[in-house]
mmCIF file with all atom_site columns, C-alpha atoms and ligand atoms in Angstrom:
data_model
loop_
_atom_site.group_PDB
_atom_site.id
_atom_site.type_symbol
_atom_site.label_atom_id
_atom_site.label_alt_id
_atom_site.label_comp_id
_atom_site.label_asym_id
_atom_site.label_entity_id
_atom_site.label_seq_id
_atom_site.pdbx_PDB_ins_code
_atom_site.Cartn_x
_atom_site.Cartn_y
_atom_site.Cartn_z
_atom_site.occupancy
_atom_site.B_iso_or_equiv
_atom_site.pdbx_formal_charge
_atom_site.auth_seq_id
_atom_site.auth_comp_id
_atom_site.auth_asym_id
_atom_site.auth_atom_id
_atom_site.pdbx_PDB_model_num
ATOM   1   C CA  . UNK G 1 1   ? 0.000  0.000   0.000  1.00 44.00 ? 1   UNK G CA  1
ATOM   2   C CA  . UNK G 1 2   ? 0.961  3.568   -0.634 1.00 45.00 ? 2   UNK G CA  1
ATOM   3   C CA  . UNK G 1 3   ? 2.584  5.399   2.431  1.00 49.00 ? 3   UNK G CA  1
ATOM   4   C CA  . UNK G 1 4   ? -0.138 8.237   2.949  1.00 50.00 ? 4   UNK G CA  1
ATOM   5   C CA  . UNK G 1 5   ? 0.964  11.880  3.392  1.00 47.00 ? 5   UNK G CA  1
ATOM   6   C CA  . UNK G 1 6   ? -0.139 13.422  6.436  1.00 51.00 ? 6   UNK G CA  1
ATOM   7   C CA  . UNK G 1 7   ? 0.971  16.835  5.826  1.00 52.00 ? 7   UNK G CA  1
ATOM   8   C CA  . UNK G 1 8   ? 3.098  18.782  3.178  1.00 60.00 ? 8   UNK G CA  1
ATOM   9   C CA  . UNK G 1 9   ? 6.611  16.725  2.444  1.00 85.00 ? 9   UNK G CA  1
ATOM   10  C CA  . UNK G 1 10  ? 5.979  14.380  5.314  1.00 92.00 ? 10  UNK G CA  1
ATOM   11  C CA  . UNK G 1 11  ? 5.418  10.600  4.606  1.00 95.00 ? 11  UNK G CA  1
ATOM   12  C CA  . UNK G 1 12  ? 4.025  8.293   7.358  1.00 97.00 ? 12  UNK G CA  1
ATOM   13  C CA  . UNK G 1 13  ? 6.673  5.556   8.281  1.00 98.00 ? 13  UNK G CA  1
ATOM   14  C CA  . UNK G 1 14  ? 5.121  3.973   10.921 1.00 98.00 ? 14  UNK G CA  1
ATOM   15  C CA  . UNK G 1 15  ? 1.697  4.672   11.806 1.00 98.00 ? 15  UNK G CA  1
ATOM   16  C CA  . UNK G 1 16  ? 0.752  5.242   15.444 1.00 98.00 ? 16  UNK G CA  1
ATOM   17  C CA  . UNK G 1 17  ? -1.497 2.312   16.492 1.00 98.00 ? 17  UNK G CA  1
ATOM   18  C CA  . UNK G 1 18  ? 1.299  0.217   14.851 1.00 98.00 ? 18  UNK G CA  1
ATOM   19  C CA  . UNK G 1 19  ? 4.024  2.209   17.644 1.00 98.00 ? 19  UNK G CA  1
ATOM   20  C CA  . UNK G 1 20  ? 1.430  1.514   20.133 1.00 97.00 ? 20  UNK G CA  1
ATOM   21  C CA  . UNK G 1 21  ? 0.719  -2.318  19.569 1.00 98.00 ? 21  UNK G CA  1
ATOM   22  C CA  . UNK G 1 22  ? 4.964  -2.317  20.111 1.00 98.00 ? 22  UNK G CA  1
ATOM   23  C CA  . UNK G 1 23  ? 5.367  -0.365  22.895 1.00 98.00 ? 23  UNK G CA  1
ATOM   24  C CA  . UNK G 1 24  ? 2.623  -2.411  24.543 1.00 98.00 ? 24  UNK G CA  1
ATOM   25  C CA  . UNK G 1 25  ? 4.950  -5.783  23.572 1.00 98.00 ? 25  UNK G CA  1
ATOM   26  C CA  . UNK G 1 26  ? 8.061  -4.051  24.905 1.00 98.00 ? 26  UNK G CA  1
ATOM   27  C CA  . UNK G 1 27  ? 6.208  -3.409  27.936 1.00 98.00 ? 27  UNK G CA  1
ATOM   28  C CA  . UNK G 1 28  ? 5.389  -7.080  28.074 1.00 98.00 ? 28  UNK G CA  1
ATOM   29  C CA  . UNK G 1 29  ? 9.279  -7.836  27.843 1.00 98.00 ? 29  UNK G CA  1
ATOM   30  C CA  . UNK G 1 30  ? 10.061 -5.820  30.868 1.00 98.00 ? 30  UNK G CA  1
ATOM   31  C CA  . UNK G 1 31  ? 7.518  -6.883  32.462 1.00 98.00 ? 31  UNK G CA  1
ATOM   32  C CA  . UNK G 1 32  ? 8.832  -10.596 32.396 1.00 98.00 ? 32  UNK G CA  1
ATOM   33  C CA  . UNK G 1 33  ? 12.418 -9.355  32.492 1.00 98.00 ? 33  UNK G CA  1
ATOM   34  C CA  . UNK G 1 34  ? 12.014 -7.416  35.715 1.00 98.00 ? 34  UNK G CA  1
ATOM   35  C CA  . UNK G 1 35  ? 9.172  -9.968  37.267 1.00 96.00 ? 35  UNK G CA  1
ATOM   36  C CA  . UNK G 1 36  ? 7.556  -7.397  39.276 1.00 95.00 ? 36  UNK G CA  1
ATOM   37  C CA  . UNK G 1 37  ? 10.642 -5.320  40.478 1.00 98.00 ? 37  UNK G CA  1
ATOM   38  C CA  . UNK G 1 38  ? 10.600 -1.565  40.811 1.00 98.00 ? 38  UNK G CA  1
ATOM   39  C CA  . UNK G 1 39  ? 11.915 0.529   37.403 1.00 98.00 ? 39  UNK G CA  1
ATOM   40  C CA  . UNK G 1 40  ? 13.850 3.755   37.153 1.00 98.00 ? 40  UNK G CA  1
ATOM   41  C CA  . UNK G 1 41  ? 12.708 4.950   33.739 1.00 98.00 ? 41  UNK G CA  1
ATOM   42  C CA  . UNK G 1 42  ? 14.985 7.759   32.317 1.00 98.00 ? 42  UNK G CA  1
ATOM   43  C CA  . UNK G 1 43  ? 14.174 9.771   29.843 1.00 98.00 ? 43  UNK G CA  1
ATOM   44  C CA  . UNK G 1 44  ? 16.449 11.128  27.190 1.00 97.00 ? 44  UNK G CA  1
ATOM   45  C CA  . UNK G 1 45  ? 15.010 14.841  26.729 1.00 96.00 ? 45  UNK G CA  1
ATOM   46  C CA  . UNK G 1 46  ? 13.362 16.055  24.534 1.00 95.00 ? 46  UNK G CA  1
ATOM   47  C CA  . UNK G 1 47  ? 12.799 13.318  22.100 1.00 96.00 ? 47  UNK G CA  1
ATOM   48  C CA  . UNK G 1 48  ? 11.710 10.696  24.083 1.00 98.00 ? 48  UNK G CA  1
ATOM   49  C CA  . UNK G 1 49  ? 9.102  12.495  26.183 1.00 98.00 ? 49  UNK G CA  1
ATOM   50  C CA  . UNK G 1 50  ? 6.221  10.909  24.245 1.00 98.00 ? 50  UNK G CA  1
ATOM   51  C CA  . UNK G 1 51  ? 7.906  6.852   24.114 1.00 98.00 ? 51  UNK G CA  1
ATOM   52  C CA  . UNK G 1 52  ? 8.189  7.364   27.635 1.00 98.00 ? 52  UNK G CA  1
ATOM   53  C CA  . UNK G 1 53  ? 4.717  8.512   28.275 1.00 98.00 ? 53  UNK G CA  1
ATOM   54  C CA  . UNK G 1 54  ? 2.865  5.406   26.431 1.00 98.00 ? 54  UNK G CA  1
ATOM   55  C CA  . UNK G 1 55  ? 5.537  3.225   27.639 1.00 98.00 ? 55  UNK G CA  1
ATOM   56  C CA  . UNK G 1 56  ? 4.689  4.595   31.873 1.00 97.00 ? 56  UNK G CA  1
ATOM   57  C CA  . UNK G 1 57  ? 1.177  3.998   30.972 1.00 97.00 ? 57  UNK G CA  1
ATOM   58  C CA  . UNK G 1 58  ? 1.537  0.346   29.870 1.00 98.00 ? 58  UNK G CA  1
ATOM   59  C CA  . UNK G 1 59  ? 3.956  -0.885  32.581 1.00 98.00 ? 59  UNK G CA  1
ATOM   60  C CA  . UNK G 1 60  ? 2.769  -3.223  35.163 1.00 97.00 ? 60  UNK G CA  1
ATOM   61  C CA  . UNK G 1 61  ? 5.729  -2.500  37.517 1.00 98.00 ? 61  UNK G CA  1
ATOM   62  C CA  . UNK G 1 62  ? 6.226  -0.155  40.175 1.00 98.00 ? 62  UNK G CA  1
ATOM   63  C CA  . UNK G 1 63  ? 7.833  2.869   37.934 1.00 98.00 ? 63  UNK G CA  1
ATOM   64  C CA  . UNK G 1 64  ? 9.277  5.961   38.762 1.00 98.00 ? 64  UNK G CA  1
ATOM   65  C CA  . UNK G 1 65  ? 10.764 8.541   36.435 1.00 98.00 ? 65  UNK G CA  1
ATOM   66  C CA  . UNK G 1 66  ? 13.860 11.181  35.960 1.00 98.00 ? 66  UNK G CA  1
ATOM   67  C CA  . UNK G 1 67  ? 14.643 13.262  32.641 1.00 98.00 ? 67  UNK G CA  1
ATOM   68  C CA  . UNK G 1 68  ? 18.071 14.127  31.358 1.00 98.00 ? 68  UNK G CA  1
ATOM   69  C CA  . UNK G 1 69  ? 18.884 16.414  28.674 1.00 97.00 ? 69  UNK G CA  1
ATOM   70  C CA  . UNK G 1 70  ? 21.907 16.254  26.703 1.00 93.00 ? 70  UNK G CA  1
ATOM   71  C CA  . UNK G 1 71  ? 23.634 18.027  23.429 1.00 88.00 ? 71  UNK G CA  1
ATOM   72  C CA  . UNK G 1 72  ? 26.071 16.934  20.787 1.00 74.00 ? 72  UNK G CA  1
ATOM   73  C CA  . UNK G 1 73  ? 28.824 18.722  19.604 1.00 63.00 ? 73  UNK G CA  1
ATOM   74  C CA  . UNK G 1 74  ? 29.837 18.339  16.052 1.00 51.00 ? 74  UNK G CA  1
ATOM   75  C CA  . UNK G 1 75  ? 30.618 20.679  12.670 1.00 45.00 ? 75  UNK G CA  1
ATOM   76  C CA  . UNK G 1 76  ? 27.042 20.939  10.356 1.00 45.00 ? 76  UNK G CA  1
ATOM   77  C CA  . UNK G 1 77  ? 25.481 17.624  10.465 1.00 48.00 ? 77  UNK G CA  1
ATOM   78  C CA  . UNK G 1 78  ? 28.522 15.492  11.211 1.00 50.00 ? 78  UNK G CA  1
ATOM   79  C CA  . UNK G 1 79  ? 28.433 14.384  14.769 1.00 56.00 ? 79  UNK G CA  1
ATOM   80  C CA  . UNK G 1 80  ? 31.923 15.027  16.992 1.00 61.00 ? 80  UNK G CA  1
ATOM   81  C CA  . UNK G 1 81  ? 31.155 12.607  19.345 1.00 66.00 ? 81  UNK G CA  1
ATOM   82  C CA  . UNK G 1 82  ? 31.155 15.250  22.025 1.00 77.00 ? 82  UNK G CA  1
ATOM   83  C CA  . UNK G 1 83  ? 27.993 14.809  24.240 1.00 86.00 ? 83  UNK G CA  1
ATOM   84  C CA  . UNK G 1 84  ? 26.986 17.350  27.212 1.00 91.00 ? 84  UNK G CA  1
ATOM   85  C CA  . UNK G 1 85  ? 24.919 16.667  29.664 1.00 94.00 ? 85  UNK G CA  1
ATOM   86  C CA  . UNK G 1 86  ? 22.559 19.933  29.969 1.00 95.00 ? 86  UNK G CA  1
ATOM   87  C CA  . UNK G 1 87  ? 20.001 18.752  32.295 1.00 97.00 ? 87  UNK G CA  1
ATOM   88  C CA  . UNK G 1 88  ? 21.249 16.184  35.092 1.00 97.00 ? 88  UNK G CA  1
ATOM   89  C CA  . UNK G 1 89  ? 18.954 13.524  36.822 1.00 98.00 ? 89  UNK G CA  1
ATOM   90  C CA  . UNK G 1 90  ? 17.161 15.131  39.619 1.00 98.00 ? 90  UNK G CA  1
ATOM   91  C CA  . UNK G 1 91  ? 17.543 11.981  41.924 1.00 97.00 ? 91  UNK G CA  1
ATOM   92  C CA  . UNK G 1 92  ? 20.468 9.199   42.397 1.00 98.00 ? 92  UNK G CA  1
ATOM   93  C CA  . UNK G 1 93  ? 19.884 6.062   40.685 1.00 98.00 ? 93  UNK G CA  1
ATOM   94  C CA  . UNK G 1 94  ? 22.095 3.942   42.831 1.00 98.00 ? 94  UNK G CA  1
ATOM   95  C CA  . UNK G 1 95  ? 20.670 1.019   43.574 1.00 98.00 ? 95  UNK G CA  1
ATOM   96  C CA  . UNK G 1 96  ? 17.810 0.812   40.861 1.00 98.00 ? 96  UNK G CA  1
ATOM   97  C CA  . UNK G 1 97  ? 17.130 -1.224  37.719 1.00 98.00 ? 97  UNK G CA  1
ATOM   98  C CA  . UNK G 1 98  ? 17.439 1.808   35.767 1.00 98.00 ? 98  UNK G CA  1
ATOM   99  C CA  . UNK G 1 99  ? 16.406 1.801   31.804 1.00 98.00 ? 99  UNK G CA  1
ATOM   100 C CA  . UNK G 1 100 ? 17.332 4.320   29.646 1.00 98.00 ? 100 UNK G CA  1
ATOM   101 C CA  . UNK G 1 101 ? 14.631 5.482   27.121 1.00 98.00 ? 101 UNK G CA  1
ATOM   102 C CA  . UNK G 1 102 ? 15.680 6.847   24.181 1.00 98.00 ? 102 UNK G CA  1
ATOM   103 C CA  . UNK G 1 103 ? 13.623 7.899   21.087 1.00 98.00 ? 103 UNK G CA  1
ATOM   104 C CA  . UNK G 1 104 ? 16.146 6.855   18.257 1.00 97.00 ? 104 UNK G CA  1
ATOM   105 C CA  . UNK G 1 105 ? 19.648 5.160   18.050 1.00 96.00 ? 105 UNK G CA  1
ATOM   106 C CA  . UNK G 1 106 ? 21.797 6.704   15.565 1.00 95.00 ? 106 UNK G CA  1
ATOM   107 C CA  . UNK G 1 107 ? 25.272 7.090   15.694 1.00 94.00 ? 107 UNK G CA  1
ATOM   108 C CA  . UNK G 1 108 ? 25.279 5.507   19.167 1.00 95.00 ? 108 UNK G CA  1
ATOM   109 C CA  . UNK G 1 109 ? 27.540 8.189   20.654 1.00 94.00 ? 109 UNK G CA  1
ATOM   110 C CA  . UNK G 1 110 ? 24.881 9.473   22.728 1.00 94.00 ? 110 UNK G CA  1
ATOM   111 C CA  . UNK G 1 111 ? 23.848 6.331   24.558 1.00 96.00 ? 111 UNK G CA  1
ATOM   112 C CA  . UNK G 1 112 ? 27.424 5.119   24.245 1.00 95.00 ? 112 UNK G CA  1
ATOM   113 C CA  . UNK G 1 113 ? 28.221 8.089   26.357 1.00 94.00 ? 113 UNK G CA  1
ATOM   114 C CA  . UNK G 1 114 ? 24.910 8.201   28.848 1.00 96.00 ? 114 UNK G CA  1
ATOM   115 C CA  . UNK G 1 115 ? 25.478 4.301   29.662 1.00 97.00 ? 115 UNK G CA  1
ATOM   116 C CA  . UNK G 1 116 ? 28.787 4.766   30.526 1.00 95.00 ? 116 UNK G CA  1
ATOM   117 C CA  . UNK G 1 117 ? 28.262 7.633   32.696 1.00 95.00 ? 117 UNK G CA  1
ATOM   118 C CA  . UNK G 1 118 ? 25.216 6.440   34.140 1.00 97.00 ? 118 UNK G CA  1
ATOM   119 C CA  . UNK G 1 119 ? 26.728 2.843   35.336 1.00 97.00 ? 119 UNK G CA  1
ATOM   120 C CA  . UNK G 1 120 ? 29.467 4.760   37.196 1.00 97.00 ? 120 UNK G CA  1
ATOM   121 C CA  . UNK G 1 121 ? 26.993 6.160   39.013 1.00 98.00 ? 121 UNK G CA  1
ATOM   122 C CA  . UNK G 1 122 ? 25.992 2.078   40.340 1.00 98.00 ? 122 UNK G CA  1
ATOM   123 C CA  . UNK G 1 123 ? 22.414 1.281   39.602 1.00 98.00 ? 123 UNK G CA  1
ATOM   124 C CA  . UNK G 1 124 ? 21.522 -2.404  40.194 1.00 98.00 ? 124 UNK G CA  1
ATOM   125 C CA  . UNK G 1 125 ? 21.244 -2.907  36.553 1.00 98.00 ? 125 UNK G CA  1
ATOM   126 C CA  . UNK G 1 126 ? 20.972 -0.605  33.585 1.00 98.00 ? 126 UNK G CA  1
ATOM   127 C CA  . UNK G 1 127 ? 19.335 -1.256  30.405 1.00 98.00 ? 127 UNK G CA  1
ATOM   128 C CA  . UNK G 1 128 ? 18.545 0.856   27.167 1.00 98.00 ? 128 UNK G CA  1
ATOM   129 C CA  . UNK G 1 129 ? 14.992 0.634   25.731 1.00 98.00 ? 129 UNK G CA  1
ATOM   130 C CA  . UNK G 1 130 ? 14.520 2.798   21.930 1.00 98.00 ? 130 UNK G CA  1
ATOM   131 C CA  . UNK G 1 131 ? 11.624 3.235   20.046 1.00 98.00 ? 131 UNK G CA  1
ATOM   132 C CA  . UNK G 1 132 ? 14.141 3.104   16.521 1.00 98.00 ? 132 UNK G CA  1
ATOM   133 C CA  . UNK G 1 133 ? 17.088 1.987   16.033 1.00 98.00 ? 133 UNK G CA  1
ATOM   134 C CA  . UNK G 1 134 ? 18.850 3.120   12.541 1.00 96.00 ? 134 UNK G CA  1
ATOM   135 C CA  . UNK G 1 135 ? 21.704 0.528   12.895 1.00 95.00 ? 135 UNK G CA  1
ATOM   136 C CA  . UNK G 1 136 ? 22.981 1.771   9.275  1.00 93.00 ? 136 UNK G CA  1
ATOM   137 C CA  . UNK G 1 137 ? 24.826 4.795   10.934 1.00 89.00 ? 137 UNK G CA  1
ATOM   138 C CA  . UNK G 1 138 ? 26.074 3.159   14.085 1.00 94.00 ? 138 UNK G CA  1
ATOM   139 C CA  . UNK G 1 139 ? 29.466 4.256   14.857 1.00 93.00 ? 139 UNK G CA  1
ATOM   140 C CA  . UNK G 1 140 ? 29.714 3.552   18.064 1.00 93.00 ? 140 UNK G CA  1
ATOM   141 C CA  . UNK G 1 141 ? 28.516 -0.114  19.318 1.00 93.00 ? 141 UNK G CA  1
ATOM   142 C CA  . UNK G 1 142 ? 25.878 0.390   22.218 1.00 95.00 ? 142 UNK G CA  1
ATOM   143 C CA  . UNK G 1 143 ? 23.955 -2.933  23.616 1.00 95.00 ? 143 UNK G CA  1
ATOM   144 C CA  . UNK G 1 144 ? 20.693 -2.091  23.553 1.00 97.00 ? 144 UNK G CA  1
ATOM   145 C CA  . UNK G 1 145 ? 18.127 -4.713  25.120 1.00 98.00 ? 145 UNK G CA  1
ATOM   146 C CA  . UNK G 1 146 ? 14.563 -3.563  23.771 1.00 98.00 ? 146 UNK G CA  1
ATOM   147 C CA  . UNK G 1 147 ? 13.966 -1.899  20.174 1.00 98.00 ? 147 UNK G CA  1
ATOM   148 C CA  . UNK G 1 148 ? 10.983 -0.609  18.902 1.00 98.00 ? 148 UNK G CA  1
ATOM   149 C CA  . UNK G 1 149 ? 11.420 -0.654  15.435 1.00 98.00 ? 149 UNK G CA  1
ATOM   150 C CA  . UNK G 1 150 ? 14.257 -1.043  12.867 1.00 98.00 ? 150 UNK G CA  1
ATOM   151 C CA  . UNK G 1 151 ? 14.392 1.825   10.267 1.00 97.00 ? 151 UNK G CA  1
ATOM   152 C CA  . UNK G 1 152 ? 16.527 2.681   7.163  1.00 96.00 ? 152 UNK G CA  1
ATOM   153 C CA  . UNK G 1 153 ? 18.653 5.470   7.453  1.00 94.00 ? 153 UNK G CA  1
ATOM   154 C CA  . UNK G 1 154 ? 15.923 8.200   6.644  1.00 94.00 ? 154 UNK G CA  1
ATOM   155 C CA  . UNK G 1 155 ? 15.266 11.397  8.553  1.00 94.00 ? 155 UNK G CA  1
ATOM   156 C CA  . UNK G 1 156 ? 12.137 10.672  11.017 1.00 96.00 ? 156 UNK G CA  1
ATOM   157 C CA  . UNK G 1 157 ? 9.871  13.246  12.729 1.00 96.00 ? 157 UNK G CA  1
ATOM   158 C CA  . UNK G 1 158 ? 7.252  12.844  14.486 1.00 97.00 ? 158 UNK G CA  1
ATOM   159 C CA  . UNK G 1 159 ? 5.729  10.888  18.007 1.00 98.00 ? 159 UNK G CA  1
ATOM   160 C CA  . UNK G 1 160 ? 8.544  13.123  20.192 1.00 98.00 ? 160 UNK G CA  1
ATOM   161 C CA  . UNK G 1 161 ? 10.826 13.433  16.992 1.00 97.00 ? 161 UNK G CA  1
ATOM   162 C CA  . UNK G 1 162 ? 11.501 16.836  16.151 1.00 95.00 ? 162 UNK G CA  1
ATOM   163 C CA  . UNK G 1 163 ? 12.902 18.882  13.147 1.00 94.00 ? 163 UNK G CA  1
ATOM   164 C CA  . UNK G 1 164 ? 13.915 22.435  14.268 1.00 93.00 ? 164 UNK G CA  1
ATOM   165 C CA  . UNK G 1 165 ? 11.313 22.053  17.409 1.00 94.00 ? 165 UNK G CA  1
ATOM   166 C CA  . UNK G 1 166 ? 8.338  21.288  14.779 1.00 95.00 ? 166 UNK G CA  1
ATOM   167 C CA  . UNK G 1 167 ? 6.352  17.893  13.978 1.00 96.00 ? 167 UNK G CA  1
ATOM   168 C CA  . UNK G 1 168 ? 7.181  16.181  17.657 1.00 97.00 ? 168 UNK G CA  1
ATOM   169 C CA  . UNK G 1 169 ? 3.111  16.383  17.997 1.00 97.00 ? 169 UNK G CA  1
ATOM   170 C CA  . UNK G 1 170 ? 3.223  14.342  15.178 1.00 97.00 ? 170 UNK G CA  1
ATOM   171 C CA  . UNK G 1 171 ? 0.946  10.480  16.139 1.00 97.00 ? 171 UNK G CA  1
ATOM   172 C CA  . UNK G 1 172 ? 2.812  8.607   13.677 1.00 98.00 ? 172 UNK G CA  1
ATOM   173 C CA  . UNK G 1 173 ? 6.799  8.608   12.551 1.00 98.00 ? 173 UNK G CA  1
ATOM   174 C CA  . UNK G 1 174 ? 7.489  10.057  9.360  1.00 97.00 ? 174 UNK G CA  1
ATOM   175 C CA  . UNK G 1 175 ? 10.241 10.468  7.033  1.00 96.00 ? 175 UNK G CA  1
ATOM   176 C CA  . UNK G 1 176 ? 10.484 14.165  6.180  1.00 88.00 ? 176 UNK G CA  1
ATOM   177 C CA  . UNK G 1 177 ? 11.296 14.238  2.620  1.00 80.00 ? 177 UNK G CA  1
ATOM   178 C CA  . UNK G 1 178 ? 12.700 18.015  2.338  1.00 65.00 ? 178 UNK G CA  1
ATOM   179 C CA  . UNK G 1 179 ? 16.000 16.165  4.331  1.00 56.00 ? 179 UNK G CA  1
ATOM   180 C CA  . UNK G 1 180 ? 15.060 12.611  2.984  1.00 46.00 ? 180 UNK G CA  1
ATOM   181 C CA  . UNK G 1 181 ? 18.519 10.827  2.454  1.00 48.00 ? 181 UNK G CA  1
HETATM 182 P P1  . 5GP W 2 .   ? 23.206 9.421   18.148 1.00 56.57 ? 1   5GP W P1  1
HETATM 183 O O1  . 5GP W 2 .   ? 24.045 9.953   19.253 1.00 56.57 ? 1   5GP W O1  1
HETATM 184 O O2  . 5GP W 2 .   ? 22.813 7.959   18.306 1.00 56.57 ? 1   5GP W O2  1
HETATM 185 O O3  . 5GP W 2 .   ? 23.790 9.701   16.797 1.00 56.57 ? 1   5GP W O3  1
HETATM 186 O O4  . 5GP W 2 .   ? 21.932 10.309  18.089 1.00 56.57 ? 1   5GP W O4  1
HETATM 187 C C1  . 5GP W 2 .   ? 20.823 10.187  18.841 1.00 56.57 ? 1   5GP W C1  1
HETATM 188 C C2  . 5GP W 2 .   ? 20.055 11.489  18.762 1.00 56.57 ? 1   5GP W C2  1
HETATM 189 O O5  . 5GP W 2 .   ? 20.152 12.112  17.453 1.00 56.57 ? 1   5GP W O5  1
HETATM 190 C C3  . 5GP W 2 .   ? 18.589 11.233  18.978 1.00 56.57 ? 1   5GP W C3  1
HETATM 191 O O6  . 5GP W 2 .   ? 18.250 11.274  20.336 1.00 56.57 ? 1   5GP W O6  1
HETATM 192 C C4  . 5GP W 2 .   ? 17.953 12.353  18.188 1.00 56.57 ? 1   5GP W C4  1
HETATM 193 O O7  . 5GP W 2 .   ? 17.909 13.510  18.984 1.00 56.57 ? 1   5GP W O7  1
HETATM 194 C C5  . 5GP W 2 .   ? 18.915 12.620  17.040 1.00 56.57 ? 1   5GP W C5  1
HETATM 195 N N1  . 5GP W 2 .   ? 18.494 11.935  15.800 1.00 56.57 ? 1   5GP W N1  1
HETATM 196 C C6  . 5GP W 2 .   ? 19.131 10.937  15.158 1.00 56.57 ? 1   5GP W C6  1
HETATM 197 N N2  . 5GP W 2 .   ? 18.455 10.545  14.060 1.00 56.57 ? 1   5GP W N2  1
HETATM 198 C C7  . 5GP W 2 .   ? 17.348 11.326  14.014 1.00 56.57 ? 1   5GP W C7  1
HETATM 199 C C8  . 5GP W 2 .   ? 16.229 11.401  13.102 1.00 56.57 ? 1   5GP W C8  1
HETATM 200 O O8  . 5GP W 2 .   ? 16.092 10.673  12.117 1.00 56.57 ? 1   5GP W O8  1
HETATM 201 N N3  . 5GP W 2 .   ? 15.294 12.332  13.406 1.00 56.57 ? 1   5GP W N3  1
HETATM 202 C C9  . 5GP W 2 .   ? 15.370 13.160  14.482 1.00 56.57 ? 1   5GP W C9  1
HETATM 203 N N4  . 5GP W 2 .   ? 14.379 14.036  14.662 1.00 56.57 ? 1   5GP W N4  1
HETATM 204 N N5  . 5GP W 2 .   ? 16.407 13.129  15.343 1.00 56.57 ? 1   5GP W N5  1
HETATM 205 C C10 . 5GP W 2 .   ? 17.382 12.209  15.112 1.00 56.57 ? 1   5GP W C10 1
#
């Protein structure tokens, strides 16, 4: 079938009840990975706000939540492999199955940076949960343990995603096509 258009240059990848039917089955996983043990959700501003809030809502676990923001340094649209954390966790996460929730693995530097500060910090466990995963660009190798979706190396907006702060209201992910690769 045709991808539909939902709005000028912007071509649904992945519709939203199809993000919600996964997030439920991710939700499913932790739930039988964690066997009714507290979770430390944290979510990787801004992107992730809205993975995070249908994932909370799904989880049959004892949840709490924290927010981190970071930035990436890098010349135009090349990536340095600088990352900054902007906004710090509010509370300590020693001691607590933590999972990371991120909106979209690229590059991996981010998470590849996050996890590494984040387990010297000694949570019981730590884990990395993304909605997408675009494994084409990887450059550096993060282990993540629960993936929404695999997608080709495409812009995406929408469901959190931004481009310039616009399209995160977005319900479905879709490939912009004005910076379509
Ligand atoms: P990484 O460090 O893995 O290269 O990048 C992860 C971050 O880059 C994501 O959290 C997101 O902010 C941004 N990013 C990577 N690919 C995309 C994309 O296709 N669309 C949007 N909106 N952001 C992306």
């Amino acid at each position: 079938m045709a991808r539909a258009k939902t709005d000028r240059g912007v071509k649904v990848l992945l519709r939203g009840s199809q993000i919600r039917r996964r997030v439920r089955e991710l939700a499913r996983e932790m739930e039988r990975d964690y066997k009714g043990e507290a979770v430390h959700l944290i979510c990787i501003l801004k992107g992730a706000c809205v993975f995070l809030a249908d994932l909370l809502r799904e989880l049959k676990l004892p949840v709490s939540v924290d927010f981190i923001a970071v930035s990436s340094y890098g010349k135009g649209s090349l990536p340095s492999g600088e990352v900054r954390i902007t906004k710090d966790l509010d509370h300590s996460v020693e001691g607590l199955n933590v999972i990371i929730v991120e909106d979209i693995l690229d590059t991996g530097l981010t998470l590849n940076y996050l996890y590494r500060i984040l387990e010297s910090r000694k949570p019981r466990s730590l884990r990395i949960a993304t909605l997408l995963d675009k494994p084409a660009r990887r450059v550096k190798e993060v282990k993540v343990d629960y993936v929404g979706f695999q997608i080709p190396d495409k812009f995406v907006v929408g469901y959190g995603l931004d481009y310039g702060e616009r399209y995160r209201n977005l319900p479905d992910v879709c490939v912009l096509s004005s910076v379509e690769s």
